[in-house]
mmCIF file of C-alpha atoms in Angstrom:
data_model
loop_
_atom_site.group_PDB
_atom_site.id
_atom_site.type_symbol
_atom_site.label_atom_id
_atom_site.label_comp_id
_atom_site.label_asym_id
_atom_site.label_seq_id
_atom_site.Cartn_x
_atom_site.Cartn_y
_atom_site.Cartn_z
ATOM 1 C CA UNK A 22 -3.481 -13.738 22.534
ATOM 2 C CA UNK A 23 -5.564 -10.303 21.524
ATOM 3 C CA UNK A 24 -4.386 -8.010 18.597
ATOM 4 C CA UNK A 25 -5.717 -4.537 18.034
ATOM 5 C CA UNK A 26 -5.782 -2.526 14.721
ATOM 6 C CA UNK A 27 -5.726 0.993 14.253
ATOM 7 C CA UNK A 28 -6.695 2.206 11.300
ATOM 8 C CA UNK A 29 -7.866 5.317 9.334
ATOM 9 C CA UNK A 30 -11.104 3.709 7.481
ATOM 10 C CA UNK A 31 -11.203 0.597 4.928
ATOM 11 C CA UNK A 32 -13.500 2.233 2.463
ATOM 12 C CA UNK A 33 -10.343 2.617 -0.498
ATOM 13 C CA UNK A 34 -9.649 -1.058 -2.644
ATOM 14 C CA UNK A 35 -5.363 -0.656 -1.804
ATOM 15 C CA UNK A 36 -3.309 -2.740 -0.342
ATOM 16 C CA UNK A 37 -3.161 -1.447 2.350
ATOM 17 C CA UNK A 38 -6.727 -1.519 3.138
ATOM 18 C CA UNK A 39 -6.334 -4.769 1.709
ATOM 19 C CA UNK A 40 -3.170 -6.790 3.628
ATOM 20 C CA UNK A 41 -5.397 -5.812 6.557
ATOM 21 C CA UNK A 42 -7.715 -6.931 6.263
ATOM 22 C CA UNK A 43 -6.131 -10.576 5.274
ATOM 23 C CA UNK A 44 -4.507 -9.923 7.737
ATOM 24 C CA UNK A 45 -7.572 -9.741 10.662
ATOM 25 C CA UNK A 46 -8.414 -12.636 9.107
ATOM 26 C CA UNK A 47 -5.753 -15.337 8.823
ATOM 27 C CA UNK A 48 -5.319 -14.484 12.398
ATOM 28 C CA UNK A 49 -8.570 -14.889 13.850
ATOM 29 C CA UNK A 50 -8.088 -18.408 11.564
ATOM 30 C CA UNK A 51 -5.637 -19.254 14.057
ATOM 31 C CA UNK A 52 -7.280 -18.759 17.560
ATOM 32 C CA UNK A 53 -6.414 -14.753 17.380
ATOM 33 C CA UNK A 54 -8.202 -12.244 19.865
ATOM 34 C CA UNK A 55 -8.056 -9.822 16.573
ATOM 35 C CA UNK A 56 -10.447 -5.991 16.678
ATOM 36 C CA UNK A 57 -10.306 -3.403 14.042
ATOM 37 C CA UNK A 58 -10.897 0.509 14.863
ATOM 38 C CA UNK A 59 -11.402 2.721 12.448
ATOM 39 C CA UNK A 60 -11.165 6.621 13.151
ATOM 40 C CA UNK A 61 -14.108 7.030 10.081
ATOM 41 C CA UNK A 62 -15.961 4.004 8.209
ATOM 42 C CA UNK A 63 -19.219 5.862 9.395
ATOM 43 C CA UNK A 64 -21.015 2.949 8.387
ATOM 44 C CA UNK A 65 -19.162 2.765 5.190
ATOM 45 C CA UNK A 66 -19.247 -1.528 3.313
ATOM 46 C CA UNK A 67 -15.788 -1.791 3.725
ATOM 47 C CA UNK A 68 -14.263 -2.408 0.878
ATOM 48 C CA UNK A 69 -12.875 -5.557 1.866
ATOM 49 C CA UNK A 70 -14.868 -8.691 2.891
ATOM 50 C CA UNK A 71 -14.048 -9.126 7.655
ATOM 51 C CA UNK A 72 -14.305 -12.195 9.393
ATOM 52 C CA UNK A 73 -16.931 -12.168 11.142
ATOM 53 C CA UNK A 74 -15.289 -13.070 13.572
ATOM 54 C CA UNK A 75 -13.530 -10.354 13.640
ATOM 55 C CA UNK A 76 -14.997 -7.622 15.885
ATOM 56 C CA UNK A 77 -14.551 -3.920 13.944
ATOM 57 C CA UNK A 78 -15.111 -0.887 16.295
ATOM 58 C CA UNK A 79 -15.345 2.485 14.686
ATOM 59 C CA UNK A 80 -14.651 5.792 16.144
ATOM 60 C CA UNK A 81 -17.190 8.131 14.552
ATOM 61 C CA UNK A 82 -15.198 10.757 13.317
ATOM 62 C CA UNK A 83 -15.209 13.049 10.860
ATOM 63 C CA UNK A 84 -12.418 14.406 10.100
ATOM 64 C CA UNK A 85 -13.418 15.579 6.679
ATOM 65 C CA UNK A 86 -15.446 18.842 9.013
ATOM 66 C CA UNK A 87 -12.269 20.440 9.343
ATOM 67 C CA UNK A 88 -12.122 20.829 5.628
ATOM 68 C CA UNK A 89 -15.094 22.933 6.029
ATOM 69 C CA UNK A 90 -13.867 25.526 7.945
ATOM 70 C CA UNK A 91 -12.282 28.266 7.453
ATOM 71 C CA UNK A 92 -8.233 28.676 8.988
ATOM 72 C CA UNK A 93 -8.299 29.219 12.399
ATOM 73 C CA UNK A 94 -11.821 26.667 12.715
ATOM 74 C CA UNK A 95 -9.815 24.164 10.547
ATOM 75 C CA UNK A 96 -7.220 23.737 13.205
ATOM 76 C CA UNK A 97 -10.590 23.946 16.296
ATOM 77 C CA UNK A 98 -12.183 21.528 15.206
ATOM 78 C CA UNK A 99 -9.270 19.349 14.033
ATOM 79 C CA UNK A 100 -7.584 19.726 17.935
ATOM 80 C CA UNK A 101 -11.366 18.738 19.571
ATOM 81 C CA UNK A 102 -11.060 15.636 16.744
ATOM 82 C CA UNK A 103 -8.344 14.715 18.462
ATOM 83 C CA UNK A 104 -9.603 15.631 21.861
ATOM 84 C CA UNK A 105 -12.586 12.974 21.577
ATOM 85 C CA UNK A 106 -10.793 10.233 19.361
ATOM 86 C CA UNK A 107 -8.275 9.825 22.393
ATOM 87 C CA UNK A 108 -10.493 9.977 24.962
ATOM 88 C CA UNK A 109 -12.761 6.813 23.026
ATOM 89 C CA UNK A 110 -9.646 5.754 21.975
ATOM 90 C CA UNK A 111 -8.662 5.458 26.020
ATOM 91 C CA UNK A 112 -12.563 3.110 26.248
ATOM 92 C CA UNK A 113 -12.146 1.145 23.921
ATOM 93 C CA UNK A 114 -8.237 0.227 24.305
ATOM 94 C CA UNK A 115 -9.576 -0.604 28.795
ATOM 95 C CA UNK A 116 -11.998 -2.526 27.475
ATOM 96 C CA UNK A 117 -10.766 -4.457 24.538
ATOM 97 C CA UNK A 118 -7.032 -5.561 26.472
ATOM 98 C CA UNK A 119 -5.326 -6.270 23.926
ATOM 99 C CA UNK A 120 -1.762 -7.748 24.101
ATOM 100 C CA UNK A 121 -1.422 -5.661 21.264
ATOM 101 C CA UNK A 122 -2.044 -2.470 19.528
ATOM 102 C CA UNK A 123 -0.706 -1.833 15.379
ATOM 103 C CA UNK A 124 -0.888 1.659 14.347
ATOM 104 C CA UNK A 125 -0.678 1.923 10.674
ATOM 105 C CA UNK A 126 1.213 5.099 10.826
ATOM 106 C CA UNK A 127 -2.309 7.216 11.222
ATOM 107 C CA UNK A 128 -3.284 10.636 13.382
ATOM 108 C CA UNK A 129 -2.987 7.954 16.598
ATOM 109 C CA UNK A 130 0.865 8.140 16.442
ATOM 110 C CA UNK A 131 0.137 10.839 17.635
ATOM 111 C CA UNK A 132 -0.777 10.242 21.210
ATOM 112 C CA UNK A 133 -0.841 5.770 21.239
ATOM 113 C CA UNK A 134 2.843 6.574 23.410
ATOM 114 C CA UNK A 135 0.702 8.184 25.603
ATOM 115 C CA UNK A 136 -2.258 5.153 26.083
ATOM 116 C CA UNK A 137 -0.382 3.494 29.481
ATOM 117 C CA UNK A 138 -2.995 -0.184 29.374
ATOM 118 C CA UNK A 139 -0.106 -1.892 29.369
ATOM 119 C CA UNK A 140 0.148 -3.136 25.349
ATOM 120 C CA UNK A 141 2.697 -2.431 23.976
ATOM 121 C CA UNK A 142 2.559 -0.459 20.940
ATOM 122 C CA UNK A 143 4.201 -1.710 17.255
ATOM 123 C CA UNK A 144 3.970 0.423 14.530
ATOM 124 C CA UNK A 145 3.212 -0.782 10.340
ATOM 125 C CA UNK A 146 4.613 1.403 7.781
ATOM 126 C CA UNK A 147 2.855 0.653 4.239
ATOM 127 C CA UNK A 148 5.334 2.826 2.743
ATOM 128 C CA UNK A 149 9.559 4.357 2.335
ATOM 129 C CA UNK A 150 10.104 6.205 5.228
ATOM 130 C CA UNK A 151 11.544 10.025 2.950
ATOM 131 C CA UNK A 152 7.478 8.779 1.429
ATOM 132 C CA UNK A 153 4.824 8.391 4.342
ATOM 133 C CA UNK A 154 1.888 10.593 4.929
ATOM 134 C CA UNK A 155 2.691 12.867 1.524
ATOM 135 C CA UNK A 156 5.318 14.967 2.990
ATOM 136 C CA UNK A 157 7.444 14.238 -0.226
ATOM 137 C CA UNK A 158 4.077 16.373 -1.735
ATOM 138 C CA UNK A 159 4.623 19.508 1.093
ATOM 139 C CA UNK A 160 8.225 19.777 0.957
ATOM 140 C CA UNK A 161 7.678 20.135 -2.495
ATOM 141 C CA UNK A 162 5.785 23.083 -2.938
ATOM 142 C CA UNK A 163 8.215 24.883 -1.612
ATOM 143 C CA UNK A 164 8.023 28.171 1.400
ATOM 144 C CA UNK A 165 6.603 27.433 4.567
ATOM 145 C CA UNK A 166 5.618 24.255 3.383
ATOM 146 C CA UNK A 167 8.495 22.706 3.056
ATOM 147 C CA UNK A 168 9.029 23.976 7.129
ATOM 148 C CA UNK A 169 6.617 22.142 8.248
ATOM 149 C CA UNK A 170 7.127 18.935 6.851
ATOM 150 C CA UNK A 171 9.878 19.016 7.714
ATOM 151 C CA UNK A 172 8.754 19.284 11.196
ATOM 152 C CA UNK A 173 6.411 16.588 11.488
ATOM 153 C CA UNK A 174 9.009 14.545 10.021
ATOM 154 C CA UNK A 175 10.918 15.010 13.308
ATOM 155 C CA UNK A 176 7.378 14.552 14.937
ATOM 156 C CA UNK A 177 6.464 11.946 13.627
ATOM 157 C CA UNK A 178 10.695 9.979 14.217
ATOM 158 C CA UNK A 179 9.987 10.861 17.359
ATOM 159 C CA UNK A 180 6.472 9.419 18.178
ATOM 160 C CA UNK A 181 8.214 6.216 16.545
ATOM 161 C CA UNK A 182 10.621 6.126 18.941
ATOM 162 C CA UNK A 183 8.450 5.815 21.967
ATOM 163 C CA UNK A 184 6.720 2.257 20.487
ATOM 164 C CA UNK A 185 8.031 -0.886 21.140
ATOM 165 C CA UNK A 186 8.864 -2.015 17.861
ATOM 166 C CA UNK A 187 8.206 -0.503 14.060
ATOM 167 C CA UNK A 188 7.495 -3.327 11.197
ATOM 168 C CA UNK A 189 8.793 -2.011 7.385
ATOM 169 C CA UNK A 190 8.549 -3.828 3.964
ATOM 170 C CA UNK A 191 11.764 -3.468 3.229
ATOM 171 C CA UNK A 192 15.085 -4.105 4.880
ATOM 172 C CA UNK A 193 16.445 -0.253 2.505
ATOM 173 C CA UNK A 194 13.432 1.282 4.472
ATOM 174 C CA UNK A 195 14.717 -0.245 7.834
ATOM 175 C CA UNK A 196 17.562 1.207 7.455
ATOM 176 C CA UNK A 197 16.530 4.652 7.073
ATOM 177 C CA UNK A 198 14.900 3.735 11.361
ATOM 178 C CA UNK A 199 17.877 4.861 13.412
ATOM 179 C CA UNK A 200 15.747 6.583 16.571
ATOM 180 C CA UNK A 201 13.238 2.906 16.170
ATOM 181 C CA UNK A 202 13.752 0.540 18.869
ATOM 182 C CA UNK A 203 12.986 -2.165 17.226
ATOM 183 C CA UNK A 204 12.515 -2.525 14.009
ATOM 184 C CA UNK A 205 11.441 -5.901 11.954
ATOM 185 C CA UNK A 206 11.046 -6.779 8.139
ATOM 186 C CA UNK A 207 8.136 -8.125 8.007
ATOM 187 C CA UNK A 208 6.660 -7.759 3.646
ATOM 188 C CA UNK A 209 3.743 -8.009 2.211
ATOM 189 C CA UNK A 210 1.773 -11.180 0.961
ATOM 190 C CA UNK A 211 0.208 -12.499 -1.975
ATOM 191 C CA UNK A 212 -3.477 -12.087 -0.877
ATOM 192 C CA UNK A 213 -4.746 -15.043 -2.804
ATOM 193 C CA UNK A 214 -3.478 -18.284 -3.721
ATOM 194 C CA UNK A 215 -4.881 -19.724 -6.894
ATOM 195 C CA UNK A 216 -3.454 -22.890 -8.323
ATOM 196 C CA UNK A 217 -4.035 -21.107 -12.333
ATOM 197 C CA UNK A 218 -1.588 -19.353 -13.916
ATOM 198 C CA UNK A 219 -2.094 -17.537 -16.914
ATOM 199 C CA UNK A 220 -1.769 -18.663 -20.265
ATOM 200 C CA UNK A 221 0.178 -15.204 -21.344
ATOM 201 C CA UNK A 222 -1.478 -15.606 -24.798
ATOM 202 C CA UNK A 223 -4.207 -12.945 -24.480
ATOM 203 C CA UNK A 224 -3.002 -10.142 -26.473
ATOM 204 C CA UNK A 225 -3.012 -8.200 -22.865
ATOM 205 C CA UNK A 226 -0.532 -6.333 -20.127
ATOM 206 C CA UNK A 227 -2.194 -4.964 -16.408
ATOM 207 C CA UNK A 228 -1.955 -2.503 -14.592
ATOM 208 C CA UNK A 229 -3.536 -1.632 -11.187
ATOM 209 C CA UNK A 230 -3.310 1.630 -9.203
ATOM 210 C CA UNK A 231 -4.451 4.226 -8.070
ATOM 211 C CA UNK A 232 -4.608 7.265 -10.195
ATOM 212 C CA UNK A 233 -1.898 9.542 -8.203
ATOM 213 C CA UNK A 234 1.872 10.682 -7.996
ATOM 214 C CA UNK A 235 3.246 8.001 -7.151
ATOM 215 C CA UNK A 236 1.845 5.250 -9.710
ATOM 216 C CA UNK A 237 3.603 7.337 -12.981
ATOM 217 C CA UNK A 238 0.838 7.164 -15.234
ATOM 218 C CA UNK A 239 2.854 10.078 -16.527
ATOM 219 C CA UNK A 240 6.128 7.716 -17.674
ATOM 220 C CA UNK A 241 3.327 5.054 -17.961
ATOM 221 C CA UNK A 242 1.752 6.001 -20.984
ATOM 222 C CA UNK A 243 5.086 7.745 -22.954
ATOM 223 C CA UNK A 244 5.645 4.072 -23.290
ATOM 224 C CA UNK A 245 2.341 2.971 -23.918
ATOM 225 C CA UNK A 246 2.677 5.022 -26.814
ATOM 226 C CA UNK A 247 5.677 3.280 -28.198
ATOM 227 C CA UNK A 248 4.746 0.030 -27.874
ATOM 228 C CA UNK A 249 1.262 0.953 -29.492
ATOM 229 C CA UNK A 250 2.799 1.626 -32.428
ATOM 230 C CA UNK A 251 4.668 -1.178 -32.203
ATOM 231 C CA UNK A 252 2.060 -3.185 -31.626
ATOM 232 C CA UNK A 253 -1.201 -1.868 -32.473
ATOM 233 C CA UNK A 254 -3.303 -5.554 -32.109
ATOM 234 C CA UNK A 255 -1.929 -5.309 -27.356
ATOM 235 C CA UNK A 256 -4.360 -3.587 -25.228
ATOM 236 C CA UNK A 257 -3.637 -1.977 -21.924
ATOM 237 C CA UNK A 258 -6.323 -2.349 -19.269
ATOM 238 C CA UNK A 259 -5.602 -0.535 -16.281
ATOM 239 C CA UNK A 260 -7.798 -0.983 -12.626
ATOM 240 C CA UNK A 261 -7.615 2.129 -10.208
ATOM 241 C CA UNK A 262 -9.500 5.080 -8.851
ATOM 242 C CA UNK A 263 -7.918 8.680 -7.736
ATOM 243 C CA UNK A 264 -7.521 11.883 -7.865
ATOM 244 C CA UNK A 265 -5.439 12.208 -10.970
ATOM 245 C CA UNK A 266 -7.823 10.433 -13.269
ATOM 246 C CA UNK A 267 -9.124 12.807 -15.408
ATOM 247 C CA UNK A 268 -5.626 13.939 -15.582
ATOM 248 C CA UNK A 269 -4.450 10.451 -16.734
ATOM 249 C CA UNK A 270 -7.827 10.378 -19.125
ATOM 250 C CA UNK A 271 -6.478 14.234 -21.056
ATOM 251 C CA UNK A 272 -2.949 12.478 -21.050
ATOM 252 C CA UNK A 273 -5.226 9.423 -23.186
ATOM 253 C CA UNK A 274 -6.700 11.668 -24.883
ATOM 254 C CA UNK A 275 -3.436 13.826 -26.001
ATOM 255 C CA UNK A 276 -2.364 10.676 -27.431
ATOM 256 C CA UNK A 277 -5.145 9.140 -29.211
ATOM 257 C CA UNK A 278 -4.371 6.660 -26.683
ATOM 258 C CA UNK A 279 -8.449 5.816 -25.945
ATOM 259 C CA UNK A 280 -8.757 2.798 -28.360
ATOM 260 C CA UNK A 281 -5.789 0.644 -26.151
ATOM 261 C CA UNK A 282 -5.560 1.614 -23.028
ATOM 262 C CA UNK A 283 -8.608 0.862 -21.263
ATOM 263 C CA UNK A 284 -9.797 2.395 -17.592
ATOM 264 C CA UNK A 285 -11.754 -0.342 -15.501
ATOM 265 C CA UNK A 286 -12.989 0.663 -11.810
ATOM 266 C CA UNK A 287 -11.441 -1.618 -9.234
ATOM 267 C CA UNK A 288 -12.628 -5.104 -9.262
ATOM 268 C CA UNK A 289 -13.424 -7.379 -6.161
ATOM 269 C CA UNK A 290 -11.992 -9.955 -8.135
ATOM 270 C CA UNK A 291 -8.594 -8.878 -8.881
ATOM 271 C CA UNK A 292 -6.647 -12.031 -9.792
ATOM 272 C CA UNK A 293 -9.300 -13.245 -12.526
ATOM 273 C CA UNK A 294 -8.026 -10.714 -14.303
ATOM 274 C CA UNK A 295 -4.491 -10.903 -13.874
ATOM 275 C CA UNK A 296 -4.731 -14.634 -15.538
ATOM 276 C CA UNK A 297 -6.850 -13.227 -18.952
ATOM 277 C CA UNK A 298 -2.635 -11.345 -18.563
ATOM 278 C CA UNK A 299 -0.057 -12.145 -20.318
ATOM 279 C CA UNK A 300 2.094 -9.018 -18.742
ATOM 280 C CA UNK A 301 1.919 -7.273 -16.362
ATOM 281 C CA UNK A 302 3.523 -3.312 -15.680
ATOM 282 C CA UNK A 303 4.319 -0.994 -13.496
ATOM 283 C CA UNK A 304 6.013 2.704 -13.865
ATOM 284 C CA UNK A 305 5.487 3.284 -10.185
ATOM 285 C CA UNK A 306 7.882 6.960 -8.865
ATOM 286 C CA UNK A 307 8.190 4.758 -5.636
ATOM 287 C CA UNK A 308 6.760 1.441 -3.638
ATOM 288 C CA UNK A 309 6.955 0.190 0.177
ATOM 289 C CA UNK A 310 6.821 -3.106 -1.604
ATOM 290 C CA UNK A 311 3.701 -3.613 -4.042
ATOM 291 C CA UNK A 312 1.315 -6.161 -4.248
ATOM 292 C CA UNK A 313 0.768 -5.564 -7.936
ATOM 293 C CA UNK A 314 3.834 -7.577 -8.791
ATOM 294 C CA UNK A 315 3.356 -10.320 -6.163
ATOM 295 C CA UNK A 316 -0.245 -10.650 -7.578
ATOM 296 C CA UNK A 317 0.384 -10.447 -11.042
ATOM 297 C CA UNK A 318 3.136 -13.206 -10.597
ATOM 298 C CA UNK A 319 1.173 -15.598 -7.877
ATOM 299 C CA UNK A 320 -1.028 -15.698 -11.482
ATOM 300 C CA UNK A 321 1.982 -16.618 -13.350
ATOM 301 C CA UNK A 322 2.330 -13.537 -14.711
ATOM 302 C CA UNK A 323 5.548 -11.478 -16.019
ATOM 303 C CA UNK A 324 5.424 -7.531 -14.592
ATOM 304 C CA UNK A 325 8.041 -4.968 -16.240
ATOM 305 C CA UNK A 326 8.754 -2.584 -12.795
ATOM 306 C CA UNK A 327 10.995 0.019 -12.942
ATOM 307 C CA UNK A 328 14.183 -0.511 -10.741
ATOM 308 C CA UNK A 329 12.022 2.762 -8.173
ATOM 309 C CA UNK A 330 12.491 2.720 -4.285
ATOM 310 C CA UNK A 331 12.450 -0.202 -2.783
ATOM 311 C CA UNK A 332 9.394 -2.800 -3.259
ATOM 312 C CA UNK A 333 10.328 -4.268 -7.113
ATOM 313 C CA UNK A 334 14.747 -4.476 -6.321
ATOM 314 C CA UNK A 335 13.431 -6.694 -3.527
ATOM 315 C CA UNK A 336 10.642 -9.137 -5.255
ATOM 316 C CA UNK A 337 11.396 -9.371 -8.376
ATOM 317 C CA UNK A 338 14.680 -11.621 -10.106
ATOM 318 C CA UNK A 339 15.366 -9.478 -13.264
ATOM 319 C CA UNK A 340 15.352 -11.292 -16.153
ATOM 320 C CA UNK A 341 14.336 -14.684 -14.140
ATOM 321 C CA UNK A 342 10.620 -13.961 -13.696
ATOM 322 C CA UNK A 343 9.858 -9.996 -14.413
ATOM 323 C CA UNK A 344 12.669 -7.374 -15.996
ATOM 324 C CA UNK A 345 13.841 -4.115 -13.982
ATOM 325 C CA UNK A 346 14.738 -1.794 -15.834
ATOM 326 C CA UNK A 347 15.867 2.189 -15.972
ATOM 327 C CA UNK A 348 14.141 4.212 -12.621
ATOM 328 C CA UNK A 349 11.649 6.836 -14.846
ATOM 329 C CA UNK A 350 12.308 5.994 -18.192
ATOM 330 C CA UNK A 351 9.246 5.717 -20.503
ATOM 331 C CA UNK A 352 11.755 4.299 -23.213
ATOM 332 C CA UNK A 353 12.721 1.760 -21.292
ATOM 333 C CA UNK A 354 9.899 0.900 -19.760
ATOM 334 C CA UNK A 355 8.279 0.361 -23.645
ATOM 335 C CA UNK A 356 11.721 -1.673 -24.325
ATOM 336 C CA UNK A 357 11.115 -4.872 -21.409
ATOM 337 C CA UNK A 358 7.147 -4.459 -21.925
ATOM 338 C CA UNK A 359 8.352 -5.039 -25.988
ATOM 339 C CA UNK A 360 10.148 -7.373 -24.785
ATOM 340 C CA UNK A 361 8.676 -9.913 -23.711
ATOM 341 C CA UNK A 362 5.395 -10.254 -26.308
ATOM 342 C CA UNK A 363 8.036 -10.117 -29.109
ATOM 343 C CA UNK A 364 9.312 -13.308 -27.545
ATOM 344 C CA UNK A 365 6.500 -15.976 -26.168
ATOM 345 C CA UNK A 366 8.854 -17.634 -25.297
ATOM 346 C CA UNK A 367 10.945 -16.138 -22.950
ATOM 347 C CA UNK A 368 7.865 -14.498 -22.010
ATOM 348 C CA UNK A 369 6.262 -18.161 -21.206
ATOM 349 C CA UNK A 370 9.365 -19.337 -19.077
ATOM 350 C CA UNK A 371 9.285 -16.217 -16.662
ATOM 351 C CA UNK A 372 5.942 -17.297 -15.620
ATOM 352 C CA UNK A 373 6.968 -20.422 -15.076
ATOM 353 C CA UNK A 374 9.694 -18.398 -12.992
ATOM 354 C CA UNK A 375 7.731 -16.531 -12.157
ATOM 355 C CA UNK A 376 4.872 -18.856 -9.845
ATOM 356 C CA UNK A 377 7.645 -20.613 -9.147
ATOM 357 C CA UNK A 378 9.686 -18.163 -6.750
ATOM 358 C CA UNK A 379 6.369 -15.727 -5.789
ATOM 359 C CA UNK A 380 6.244 -18.791 -3.481
ATOM 360 C CA UNK A 381 9.132 -16.821 -1.394
ATOM 361 C CA UNK A 382 5.503 -14.168 -0.744
ATOM 362 C CA UNK A 383 2.852 -17.210 0.524
ATOM 363 C CA UNK A 384 0.389 -15.919 2.842
ATOM 364 C CA UNK A 385 1.818 -18.778 5.285
ATOM 365 C CA UNK A 386 5.362 -17.693 5.199
ATOM 366 C CA UNK A 387 4.293 -14.069 5.876
ATOM 367 C CA UNK A 388 2.472 -14.938 8.940
ATOM 368 C CA UNK A 389 4.977 -16.655 10.519
ATOM 369 C CA UNK A 390 6.912 -14.244 10.058
ATOM 370 C CA UNK A 391 4.536 -12.318 12.375
ATOM 371 C CA UNK A 392 3.779 -14.555 14.995
ATOM 372 C CA UNK A 393 6.528 -14.505 15.239
ATOM 373 C CA UNK A 394 6.675 -10.839 16.769
ATOM 374 C CA UNK A 395 4.252 -10.902 18.274
ATOM 375 C CA UNK A 396 5.469 -13.160 20.915
ATOM 376 C CA UNK A 397 8.768 -11.691 21.477
ATOM 377 C CA UNK A 398 7.274 -8.524 22.181
ATOM 378 C CA UNK A 399 5.529 -9.321 24.256
ATOM 379 C CA UNK A 400 8.118 -11.933 25.778
ATOM 380 C CA UNK A 401 10.240 -8.940 25.870
ATOM 381 C CA UNK A 402 7.692 -6.714 28.039
ATOM 382 C CA UNK A 403 7.151 -9.431 30.961
#
């Protein structure tokens, strides 16, 4: 079977990039023919290693050009790039002849249904419907942005309705896609296998996530200030990058937490960092699923997380293998972290349960669901 993925670029050490590469690598190792088409890799190194058997084709389109133009020039540049994108993608589909094309909720969603190449068309959503394409942030700006975001939402839903299926991460999000022909729920898989588990003895807490609005650093830092007052010998290690890094640094400095909150760039060996930690924390406003949770749990590290929409409640069994605390309540987050710091036996019992319970998200279990979907949509197309 020939599978073709369409994605913007594999350049960020984040969840979506990691998931895409892991799936492609798994599929080629199981006799699938896999191609990844990127819009604008532009010669940059891939953020995660791709199996040489996976074919990578870059469209070579620099969509950042539009931002160097004045408003009318920006519009002209954007639509010129889109026209070129359609042309090149049509040529690729004609040459590659995929059985299934999977769009990862990018620009190609606007026109992929127009490609009459005979393939099944699927779209993947890696966050909740209400937060896709950051349209919620546009809406919050009010005025004309509010109406523009509503139009873009309508357009997105219309385009999804033209495709053969949409794949989402949770049943809660699936319930929101009434317009789709078919909705499949397939969670993310644990991106690495390890028999090792953390000793949970180091006085370290870990947070992994981009510096952006979604990850809730404005709630995490006040929470850690409370933890630090009670447990000054513990440190919080943060691994990430992103547009709010300078703001996060200012928030840390304002509370004089520079020596207890240690910021790190993203690393390739994140598994080792989990294994060095005794507690993980997630302060997100929202999550599509959360790789951080299953990564931490696979290393036997219990996690304290806001009970945010939608992912954490689908993974964490509260009080058994981690803690779900009141949404956007910094004091509750701090109390949860302190509870695990202060109760070693509870921490270690939850760590054992986390390692055991995460088996339902193993690569083999999750990829079997993808293979079942592939066979089903092909059969339905015949």
